[in-house]
Amino acid sequence: MVMIENILSAMKIGNVKLGYTSLVSGKKKEVTGTLQGDKWVLQHASSDNITFWDTENEKWESLQCNTIYRWFNEGAKERSE
């Protein structure tokens, strides 16, 4: 649950790249998402899913939390450059 809290907090201020395992194909995939600005959605870290704005495909996306195997806070990198 702590990881999900950290992901949601990072998404509120920038982009986060998520690595996850597809429930359909079983393949590892990546997506970049945000909850910044007008893309904000109230969520709880205790939920089984997170919903976010997919910045690459410009659409809302939802992932099961237990399929996420890594994440990277791109927003922090952008702010430090």
Coordinates of C-alpha atoms in Angstrom, one line a residue:
M1 CA 0.0 0.0 0.0
V2 CA 2.9 2.4 0.7
M3 CA 4.1 2.0 -2.9
I4 CA 0.7 2.9 -4.2
E5 CA 0.5 6.0 -1.9
N6 CA 3.9 7.1 -3.3
I7 CA 2.8 6.5 -6.9
L8 CA -0.4 8.5 -6.4
S9 CA 1.5 11.4 -4.7
A10 CA 4.1 11.5 -7.5
M11 CA 1.4 11.5 -10.2
K12 CA -0.3 14.5 -8.5
I13 CA 2.8 16.6 -9.3
G14 CA 4.1 15.1 -12.5
N15 CA 4.5 12.1 -14.8
V16 CA 5.2 8.6 -13.5
K17 CA 6.3 5.6 -15.6
L18 CA 4.8 2.4 -14.5
G19 CA 6.0 -1.1 -15.3
Y20 CA 3.2 -3.7 -15.1
T21 CA 2.2 -7.1 -16.2
S22 CA -0.8 -7.3 -18.6
L23 CA -3.7 -9.3 -17.2
V24 CA -4.7 -10.2 -20.8
S25 CA -1.3 -11.3 -22.4
G26 CA 0.9 -11.8 -19.3
K27 CA 3.5 -9.6 -21.0
K28 CA 5.4 -6.8 -19.2
K29 CA 4.4 -3.4 -20.4
E30 CA 5.1 0.3 -19.5
V31 CA 2.8 3.3 -19.4
T32 CA 3.4 6.9 -18.4
G33 CA 0.6 8.5 -16.4
T34 CA -0.3 11.6 -14.4
L35 CA -2.9 13.0 -12.1
Q36 CA -1.6 16.6 -12.5
G37 CA -3.7 19.6 -13.2
D38 CA -7.2 18.9 -14.7
K39 CA -6.4 15.1 -14.7
W40 CA -6.9 14.8 -11.0
V41 CA -9.1 12.0 -9.7
L42 CA -9.8 11.2 -6.0
Q43 CA -8.3 7.8 -5.2
H44 CA -7.3 5.8 -2.2
A45 CA -4.1 3.8 -1.8
S46 CA -6.1 0.9 -0.4
S47 CA -8.0 0.4 -3.6
D48 CA -7.2 -2.6 -5.9
N49 CA -7.0 -0.3 -8.9
I50 CA -5.5 3.1 -9.8
T51 CA -6.9 5.3 -12.5
F52 CA -4.7 7.9 -14.2
W53 CA -4.3 9.9 -17.4
D54 CA -2.1 8.0 -20.0
T55 CA 0.1 10.8 -21.3
E56 CA 1.3 8.9 -24.4
N57 CA -2.1 7.7 -25.6
E58 CA -4.1 10.7 -24.2
K59 CA -6.8 8.6 -22.5
W60 CA -7.8 7.5 -19.1
E61 CA -6.2 4.2 -18.0
S62 CA -6.8 1.9 -15.0
L63 CA -4.4 -0.8 -13.7
Q64 CA -4.7 -3.3 -10.9
C65 CA -2.2 -2.4 -8.3
N66 CA -0.9 -5.9 -7.8
T67 CA 0.3 -6.0 -11.5
I68 CA 2.7 -3.0 -11.0
Y69 CA 6.3 -4.3 -10.6
R70 CA 8.2 -1.0 -10.8
W71 CA 7.7 2.7 -11.2
F72 CA 9.8 5.8 -11.9
N73 CA 9.0 9.4 -10.9
E74 CA 9.7 11.2 -14.2
G75 CA 8.3 14.4 -12.7
A76 CA 11.1 14.5 -10.1
K77 CA 13.7 14.1 -12.8
E78 CA 12.2 16.9 -14.9
R79 CA 12.1 19.3 -11.9
S80 CA 15.8 18.6 -11.1
E81 CA 17.1 19.4 -14.6

